[in-house]
Coordinates of C-alpha atoms (C1' of nucleotides) in Angstrom, one line a residue:
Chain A
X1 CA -9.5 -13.4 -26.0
X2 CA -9.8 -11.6 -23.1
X3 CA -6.9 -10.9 -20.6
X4 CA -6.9 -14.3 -17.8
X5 CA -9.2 -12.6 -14.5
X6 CA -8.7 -15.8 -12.6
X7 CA -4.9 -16.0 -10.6
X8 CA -4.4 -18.5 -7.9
X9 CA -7.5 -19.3 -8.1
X10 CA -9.1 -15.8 -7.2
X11 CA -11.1 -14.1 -9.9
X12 CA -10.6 -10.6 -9.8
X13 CA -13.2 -9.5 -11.9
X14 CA -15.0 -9.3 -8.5
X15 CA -15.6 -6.7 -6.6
X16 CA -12.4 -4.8 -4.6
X17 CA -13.8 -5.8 -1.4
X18 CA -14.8 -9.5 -2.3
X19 CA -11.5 -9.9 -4.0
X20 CA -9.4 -8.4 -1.1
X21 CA -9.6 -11.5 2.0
X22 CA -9.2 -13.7 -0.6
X23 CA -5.7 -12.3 -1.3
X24 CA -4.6 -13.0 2.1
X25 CA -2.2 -16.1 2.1
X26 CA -1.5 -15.7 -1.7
X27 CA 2.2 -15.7 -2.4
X28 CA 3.1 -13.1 -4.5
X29 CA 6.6 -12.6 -6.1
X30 CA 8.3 -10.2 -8.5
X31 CA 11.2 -11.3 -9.9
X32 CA 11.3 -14.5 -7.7
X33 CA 11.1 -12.0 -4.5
X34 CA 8.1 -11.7 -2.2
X35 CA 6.0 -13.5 0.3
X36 CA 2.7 -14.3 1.5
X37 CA 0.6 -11.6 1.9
X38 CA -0.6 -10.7 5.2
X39 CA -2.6 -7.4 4.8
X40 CA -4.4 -5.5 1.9
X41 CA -6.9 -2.6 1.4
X42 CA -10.1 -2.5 -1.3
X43 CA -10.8 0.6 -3.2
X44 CA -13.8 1.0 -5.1
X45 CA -15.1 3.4 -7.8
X46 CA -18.2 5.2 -5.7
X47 CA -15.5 4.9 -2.6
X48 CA -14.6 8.6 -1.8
X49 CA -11.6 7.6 -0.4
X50 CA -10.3 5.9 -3.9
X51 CA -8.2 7.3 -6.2
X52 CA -10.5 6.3 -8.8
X53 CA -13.6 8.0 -7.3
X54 CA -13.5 11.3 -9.7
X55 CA -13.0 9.2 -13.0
X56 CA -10.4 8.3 -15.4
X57 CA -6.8 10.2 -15.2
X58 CA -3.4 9.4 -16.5
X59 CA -2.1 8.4 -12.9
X60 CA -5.0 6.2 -12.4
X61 CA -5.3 4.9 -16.0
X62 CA -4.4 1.2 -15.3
X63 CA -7.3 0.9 -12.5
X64 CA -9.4 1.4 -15.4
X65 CA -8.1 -1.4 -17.2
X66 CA -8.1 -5.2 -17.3
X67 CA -8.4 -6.9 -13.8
X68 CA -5.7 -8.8 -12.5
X69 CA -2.8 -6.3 -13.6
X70 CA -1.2 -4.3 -11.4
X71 CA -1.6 -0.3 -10.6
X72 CA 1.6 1.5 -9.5
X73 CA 1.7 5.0 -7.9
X74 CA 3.8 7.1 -6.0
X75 CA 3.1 8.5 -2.9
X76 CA 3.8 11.6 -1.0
X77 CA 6.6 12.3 -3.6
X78 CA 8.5 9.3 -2.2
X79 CA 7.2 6.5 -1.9
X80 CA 5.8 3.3 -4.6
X81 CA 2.5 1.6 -3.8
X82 CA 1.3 -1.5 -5.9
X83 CA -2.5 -2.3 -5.9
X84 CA -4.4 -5.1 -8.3
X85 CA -6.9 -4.0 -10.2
X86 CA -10.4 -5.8 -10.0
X87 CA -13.9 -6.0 -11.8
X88 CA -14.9 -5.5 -15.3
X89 CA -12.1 -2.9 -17.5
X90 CA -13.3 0.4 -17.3
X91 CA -15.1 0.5 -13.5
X92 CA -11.4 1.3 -12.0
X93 CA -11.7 -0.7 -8.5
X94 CA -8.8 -2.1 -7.0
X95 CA -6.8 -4.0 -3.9
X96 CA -3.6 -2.2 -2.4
X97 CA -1.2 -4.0 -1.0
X98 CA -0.3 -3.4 2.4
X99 CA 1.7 -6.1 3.9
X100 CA 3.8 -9.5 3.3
X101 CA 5.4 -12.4 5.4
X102 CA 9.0 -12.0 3.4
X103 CA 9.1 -15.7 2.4
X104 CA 11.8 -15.4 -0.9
X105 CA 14.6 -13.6 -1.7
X106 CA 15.4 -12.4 2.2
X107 CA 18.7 -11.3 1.1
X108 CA 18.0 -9.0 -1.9
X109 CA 15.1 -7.2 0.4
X110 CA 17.3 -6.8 3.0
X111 CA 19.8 -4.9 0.7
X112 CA 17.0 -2.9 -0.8
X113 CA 15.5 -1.8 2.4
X114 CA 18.8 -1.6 4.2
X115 CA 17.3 -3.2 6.8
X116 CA 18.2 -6.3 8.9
X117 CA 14.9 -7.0 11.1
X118 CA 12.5 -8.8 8.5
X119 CA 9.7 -7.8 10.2
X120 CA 10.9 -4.5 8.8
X121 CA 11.2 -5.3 4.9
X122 CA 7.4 -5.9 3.8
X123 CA 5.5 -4.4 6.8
X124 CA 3.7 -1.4 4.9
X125 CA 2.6 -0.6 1.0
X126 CA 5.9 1.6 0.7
X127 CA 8.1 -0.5 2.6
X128 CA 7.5 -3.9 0.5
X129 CA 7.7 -1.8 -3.2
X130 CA 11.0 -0.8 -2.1
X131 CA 12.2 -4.2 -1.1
X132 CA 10.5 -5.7 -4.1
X133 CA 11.6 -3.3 -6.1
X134 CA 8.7 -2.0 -7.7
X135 CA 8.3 1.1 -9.3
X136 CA 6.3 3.2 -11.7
X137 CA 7.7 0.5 -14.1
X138 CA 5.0 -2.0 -13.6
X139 CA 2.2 0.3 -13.9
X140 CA 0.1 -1.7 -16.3
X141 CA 1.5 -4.8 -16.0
X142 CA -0.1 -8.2 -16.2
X143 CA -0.2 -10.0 -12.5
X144 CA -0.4 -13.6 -14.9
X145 CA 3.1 -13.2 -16.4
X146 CA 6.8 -11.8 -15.5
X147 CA 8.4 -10.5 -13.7
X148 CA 5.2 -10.8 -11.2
X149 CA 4.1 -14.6 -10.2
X150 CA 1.0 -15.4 -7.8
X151 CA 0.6 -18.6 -6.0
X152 CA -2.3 -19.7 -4.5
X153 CA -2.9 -20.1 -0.5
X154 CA -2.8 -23.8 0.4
X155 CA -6.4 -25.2 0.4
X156 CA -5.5 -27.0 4.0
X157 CA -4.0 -23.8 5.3
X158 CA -6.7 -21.6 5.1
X159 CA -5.7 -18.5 6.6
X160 CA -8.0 -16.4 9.1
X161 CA -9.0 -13.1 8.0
X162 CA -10.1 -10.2 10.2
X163 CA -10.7 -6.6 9.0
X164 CA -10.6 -3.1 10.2
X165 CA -10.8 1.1 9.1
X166 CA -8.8 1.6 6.0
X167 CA -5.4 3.1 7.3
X168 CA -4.0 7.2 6.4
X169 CA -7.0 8.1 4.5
X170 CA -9.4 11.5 5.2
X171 CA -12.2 10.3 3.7
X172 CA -14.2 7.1 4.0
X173 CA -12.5 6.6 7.1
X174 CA -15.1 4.0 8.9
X175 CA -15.4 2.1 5.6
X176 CA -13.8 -1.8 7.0
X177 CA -12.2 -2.7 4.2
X178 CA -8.8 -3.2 5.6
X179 CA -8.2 -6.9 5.8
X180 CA -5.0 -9.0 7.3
X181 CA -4.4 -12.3 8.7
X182 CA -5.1 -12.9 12.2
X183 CA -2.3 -12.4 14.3
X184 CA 0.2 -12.3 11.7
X185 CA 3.2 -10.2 13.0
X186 CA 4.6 -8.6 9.7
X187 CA 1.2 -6.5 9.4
X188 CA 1.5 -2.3 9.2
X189 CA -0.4 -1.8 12.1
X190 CA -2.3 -4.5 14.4
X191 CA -6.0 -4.9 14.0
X192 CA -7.8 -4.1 16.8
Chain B
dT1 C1' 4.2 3.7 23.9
dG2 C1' 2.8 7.5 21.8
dT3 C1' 2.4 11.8 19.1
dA4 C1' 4.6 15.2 16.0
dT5 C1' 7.2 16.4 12.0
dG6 C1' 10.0 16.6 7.8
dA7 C1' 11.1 14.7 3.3
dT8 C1' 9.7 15.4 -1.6
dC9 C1' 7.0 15.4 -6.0
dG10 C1' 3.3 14.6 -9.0
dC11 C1' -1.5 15.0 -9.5
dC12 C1' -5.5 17.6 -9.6
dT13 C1' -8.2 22.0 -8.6
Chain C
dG1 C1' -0.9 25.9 -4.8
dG2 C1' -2.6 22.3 -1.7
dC3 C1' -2.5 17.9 -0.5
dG4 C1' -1.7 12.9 -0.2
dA5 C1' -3.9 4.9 0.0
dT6 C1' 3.9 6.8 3.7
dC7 C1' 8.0 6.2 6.4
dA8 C1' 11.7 7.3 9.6
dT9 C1' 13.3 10.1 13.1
dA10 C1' 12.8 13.1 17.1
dC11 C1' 11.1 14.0 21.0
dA12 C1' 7.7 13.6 25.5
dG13 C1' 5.9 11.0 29.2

DNA sequence: TGTATGATCGCCT
DNA sequence: GGCGATCATACAG
């Protein structure tokens, strides 16, 4: 049958942007290492601003693929950026990750990101590929099996989402469809 | 606290 | 050949 669309309890053959608050307070891990997440970003196909908006390309093949895998890219020659892909294979819509509370594996992030603060290990998309170590690698990948694992939020612990203006993008720029937890303090940038 | 800038490379025009 | 879904550092105030 068809690739498993529903992860912790999310179904991400939903829209980006429906799909995207619901991530926050998931616990995602690669390789046992990870966190909550705390902020995330929806792209959509008709969404200038999406990488995805001009069709189908080899960099952006896995957006156009099965939901609830993951889409890897490099950016600005440097650095890694994970997103999960969402809706139907073949629209090419998708949720970067922006953002975690380091929860697991403190000690191998903090030797990846050569970094002691760990506020400063997971508080940006580049920032939390390198301490999670992914790369180029999982482009493709299934989000239901290893090396990644999702756990859903707790029920009782609902977390508080508030959103805001996608962050270092030209075009699209009003479009809201940042989200984060409220008053988290391992965000990028604070919401306003 | 904030603005500016360099690094660095692959994608797309 | 131009330009990023970024980050860290270097300044200015």
């Amino acid at each position: 049958m068809t690739a498993p669309s529903i992860l912790a309890n999310i179904d991400f053959s939903q829209p980006a942007a429906s799909v995207a608050p619901q991530l926050i307070g998931v616990t995602v891990l690669v390789h046992g290492v990870g966190g909550r997440i705390v902020e995330v970003e929806a792209y959509d196909r008709d969404d200038p601003a999406s990488h995805t908006y001009n069709g189908p390309t080899e960099r952006n093949g896995a957006m156009f693929g099965p939901p609830g895998h993951a889409y890897v890219y490099l950016s600005h020659g440097i650095h890694w950026c994970l997103n999960f892909v969402c809706m139907e294979a073949g629209h090419g819509a998708g949720v970067l990750i922006r953002a975690l509370e380091p929860l697991h594996g403190l000690d191998a992030m903090r030797l990846r990101r050569r970094q002691q603060d760990i506020r400063m290990l997971c508080s940006g998309p580049g920032k939390l590929c390198q301490a999670l170590a992914v790369t180029r690698a999982y482009n493709g990948l299934s989000l239901a099996a290893p090396p990644f694992q999702l756990i859903a939020r707790d029920a009782e612990a609902e977390a508080e989402v508030v959103s805001g203006p996608r962050i270092g993008i030209s075009r699209a720029v009003e479009v809201p469809w940042r989200f984060g937890e409220a008053g988290s303090k391992f965000v990028s940038k604070p919401f306003r």
